[in-house]
Short mmCIF file of C-alpha atoms in Angstrom, two decimals:
data_model
loop_
_atom_site.label_atom_id
_atom_site.label_comp_id
_atom_site.label_asym_id
_atom_site.label_seq_id
_atom_site.Cartn_x
_atom_site.Cartn_y
_atom_site.Cartn_z
CA MET P 1 89.99 104.52 90.76
CA LYS P 2 87.89 106.13 93.03
CA LEU P 3 89.97 106.96 96.09
CA GLY P 4 88.81 107.40 99.92
CA ILE P 5 91.19 109.02 102.60
CA LEU P 6 91.50 108.43 106.11
CA GLY P 7 93.81 110.62 108.38
CA SER P 8 94.32 112.23 111.68
CA THR P 9 97.44 114.21 110.43
CA LYS P 10 98.90 116.90 107.74
CA GLY P 11 98.23 114.33 104.66
CA THR P 12 101.57 115.69 103.51
CA ASP P 13 101.03 112.05 101.08
CA LEU P 14 97.75 113.37 99.86
CA GLN P 15 99.43 116.28 98.54
CA ALA P 16 101.49 113.87 96.51
CA ILE P 17 98.53 112.18 95.06
CA ILE P 18 96.50 115.12 94.54
CA ASP P 19 99.66 117.02 92.52
CA SER P 20 99.73 113.25 90.40
CA ILE P 21 96.55 113.49 89.42
CA GLU P 22 96.26 117.06 88.44
CA GLN P 23 99.42 116.35 86.18
CA LYS P 24 97.57 113.56 84.88
CA LYS P 25 100.65 110.97 86.09
CA LEU P 26 97.34 109.23 88.17
CA ASN P 27 94.39 108.25 86.80
CA ALA P 28 92.16 108.08 89.74
CA THR P 29 89.94 110.92 91.87
CA VAL P 30 90.05 111.63 95.83
CA GLU P 31 86.24 111.18 96.31
CA VAL P 32 86.34 112.18 100.03
CA VAL P 33 88.62 112.63 103.08
CA ILE P 34 87.69 111.47 106.40
CA SER P 35 89.64 112.97 109.70
CA ASN P 36 88.82 111.60 113.31
CA SER P 37 90.59 115.07 114.25
CA GLN P 38 89.13 117.96 113.82
CA ASN P 39 91.93 120.18 113.67
CA ALA P 40 93.73 117.75 111.25
CA TYR P 41 95.21 120.15 108.68
CA ILE P 42 93.85 116.71 106.32
CA LEU P 43 90.70 118.35 106.17
CA GLU P 44 92.22 121.80 104.88
CA ARG P 45 94.54 120.57 102.42
CA ALA P 46 91.01 118.62 101.34
CA ALA P 47 89.08 121.72 101.38
CA ASN P 48 91.71 123.42 99.53
CA HIS P 49 90.84 121.09 96.47
CA ASN P 50 87.48 120.89 96.55
CA ILE P 51 87.55 117.47 97.67
CA PRO P 52 84.65 116.58 100.44
CA ASN P 53 85.82 115.99 103.59
CA PHE P 54 84.07 114.99 107.24
CA PHE P 55 85.30 114.86 110.51
CA ILE P 56 83.76 112.07 112.41
CA SER P 57 84.76 112.46 116.31
CA HIS P 58 85.81 108.79 118.09
CA LEU P 59 84.75 110.41 121.33
CA ASP P 60 82.11 107.99 123.17
CA LYS P 61 81.55 105.43 120.57
CA ASN P 62 82.99 102.11 120.53
CA ARG P 63 85.38 101.20 117.92
CA ASP P 64 82.62 99.39 115.30
CA GLU P 65 80.36 102.58 115.85
CA PHE P 66 83.33 104.85 114.96
CA ASP P 67 84.29 102.70 111.66
CA ASP P 68 80.58 102.32 110.78
CA GLU P 69 79.91 105.84 109.97
CA MET P 70 83.30 105.88 108.21
CA SER P 71 81.99 102.89 106.18
CA ALA P 72 78.86 104.32 105.61
CA ILE P 73 80.48 107.69 104.34
CA LEU P 74 82.73 105.79 102.02
CA LYS P 75 80.23 103.76 100.51
CA ALA P 76 77.72 106.93 99.76
CA HIS P 77 81.05 108.05 98.03
CA GLU P 78 81.39 104.70 96.32
CA VAL P 79 85.01 104.62 97.04
CA ASP P 80 87.11 101.79 95.56
CA LEU P 81 90.28 102.01 97.46
CA ILE P 82 90.60 103.41 100.83
CA LEU P 83 94.27 104.88 102.06
CA LEU P 84 95.36 105.48 105.33
CA ILE P 85 97.40 108.35 105.41
CA GLY P 86 98.74 109.29 108.74
CA PHE P 87 95.53 107.78 110.28
CA MET P 88 95.93 107.18 114.31
CA ARG P 89 93.60 104.81 115.09
CA ILE P 90 93.54 100.94 114.59
CA LEU P 91 90.31 99.82 112.64
CA SER P 92 87.75 97.14 113.70
CA ALA P 93 88.11 93.80 112.42
CA LYS P 94 84.71 94.36 110.70
CA PHE P 95 85.37 97.25 108.82
CA CYS P 96 88.80 94.92 107.72
CA LYS P 97 86.68 92.66 106.75
CA ASP P 98 84.06 94.90 105.11
CA TRP P 99 86.98 96.43 102.76
CA GLU P 100 88.94 93.26 102.48
CA ASN P 101 92.03 94.05 99.94
CA GLN P 102 90.81 97.80 99.26
CA ILE P 103 92.65 99.03 102.30
CA LEU P 104 96.17 100.42 102.35
CA ASN P 105 98.26 101.74 104.98
CA VAL P 106 101.81 103.14 104.56
CA HIS P 107 104.05 102.35 107.86
CA PRO P 108 107.19 104.66 108.08
CA SER P 109 109.61 101.67 108.28
CA LEU P 110 110.24 98.84 105.96
CA LEU P 111 107.92 96.28 107.52
CA PRO P 112 108.19 93.83 109.66
CA LYS P 113 110.96 96.33 111.29
CA TYR P 114 109.09 98.60 113.78
CA SER P 115 105.86 97.03 113.22
CA GLY P 116 103.17 98.79 115.24
CA GLY P 117 105.55 102.01 115.90
CA MET P 118 104.25 105.58 114.96
CA ASP P 119 105.63 108.67 113.48
CA THR P 120 109.29 110.07 114.78
CA GLY P 121 108.92 107.11 117.33
CA VAL P 122 109.57 104.77 114.10
CA HIS P 123 112.89 107.00 113.32
CA GLU P 124 114.03 107.39 117.21
CA ALA P 125 114.23 103.39 116.83
CA VAL P 126 115.81 103.55 113.65
CA ILE P 127 118.95 105.59 114.90
CA LYS P 128 118.82 104.22 118.24
CA ASN P 129 119.33 100.84 116.64
CA LYS P 130 122.40 102.37 114.22
CA ASP P 131 120.30 100.52 111.21
CA SER P 132 121.93 101.95 107.48
CA GLU P 133 118.77 102.49 105.98
CA THR P 134 114.96 102.75 106.40
CA GLY P 135 112.22 103.45 104.33
CA CYS P 136 108.59 102.90 104.18
CA THR P 137 106.18 99.69 103.62
CA ILE P 138 102.56 99.70 101.57
CA HIS P 139 100.65 97.31 102.60
CA PHE P 140 97.25 96.00 102.66
CA VAL P 141 95.35 96.49 106.08
CA THR P 142 94.21 93.32 108.18
CA GLU P 143 93.10 92.84 111.65
CA HIS P 144 96.58 92.39 112.20
CA VAL P 145 97.74 95.40 113.14
CA ASP P 146 101.18 96.62 110.35
CA GLY P 147 100.84 92.76 109.79
CA GLY P 148 98.49 93.17 106.42
CA PRO P 149 100.60 91.64 102.46
CA ILE P 150 103.14 93.77 101.48
CA LEU P 151 102.64 95.82 98.59
CA ILE P 152 105.43 98.08 97.97
CA GLN P 153 108.53 98.93 100.19
CA LYS P 154 111.20 101.88 99.34
CA LYS P 155 114.28 102.63 100.41
CA CYS P 156 116.70 105.13 101.61
CA SER P 157 119.97 105.45 103.63
CA VAL P 158 120.03 106.58 107.12
CA ASP P 159 123.14 108.79 107.78
CA ILE P 160 124.98 109.62 110.48
CA ASP P 161 123.86 113.00 111.29
CA ASP P 162 120.23 112.07 110.41
CA THR P 163 118.05 112.95 113.47
CA PRO P 164 114.26 111.87 113.50
CA ASN P 165 113.04 114.72 111.93
CA SER P 166 115.31 114.44 109.08
CA LEU P 167 114.86 110.78 108.85
CA LYS P 168 111.10 111.77 108.75
CA GLU P 169 111.54 113.88 105.94
CA LYS P 170 113.43 111.32 103.67
CA VAL P 171 110.60 108.72 104.52
CA GLN P 172 107.99 110.63 103.95
CA ALA P 173 109.08 111.68 100.26
CA LEU P 174 109.10 107.87 99.65
CA GLU P 175 105.97 107.79 100.90
CA GLY P 176 103.68 109.73 98.41
CA GLU P 177 105.76 107.72 95.45
CA ALA P 178 105.20 104.46 96.89
CA PHE P 179 101.49 105.06 97.20
CA ILE P 180 101.32 106.24 93.68
CA GLU P 181 102.83 103.36 92.79
CA ALA P 182 100.20 100.68 94.79
CA ILE P 183 97.47 102.88 93.46
CA LYS P 184 98.86 102.29 89.85
CA LEU P 185 98.83 98.72 90.66
CA PHE P 186 94.71 98.73 91.40
CA GLN P 187 94.03 100.75 88.12
CA LYS P 188 92.08 98.48 85.17
#
């Protein structure tokens, strides 16, 4: 299974995947990491593991142009499955169609709750709404933001003393596990 990663942040979930591959718990390779954020740690994380990595600026480009650049790199690396790990861009309908059923995203909530929310904003909403549990969702990416079919959900409790940051840590711990489970579902 050849993986391509799109990410804009630190890539915490990427590390969980790399560790699982190195420990022979996951029969896959990370072929390429692409980021639209030049200073994103995910690029350094990839470089630290000798994984080809690319920064592609989205500035002064329309969504299709940017997505076409990413697609060309993913195809050149013969990627089977694309994982969105903290990728802070909405993909074009064309990209979603070209890679239909080959793109997975992790969302930091139990979708459909907090669909469209991002990062600590989701965890703030969970606390504000006094939810007793939260978690993460791995879902297929379609042109409908956070609306693709759900593949895996992992849950954790929300404690009375949780903060958005402590909740983020709990949920991120689940995300890596969920991605690994999801990748295994695609293996032949």
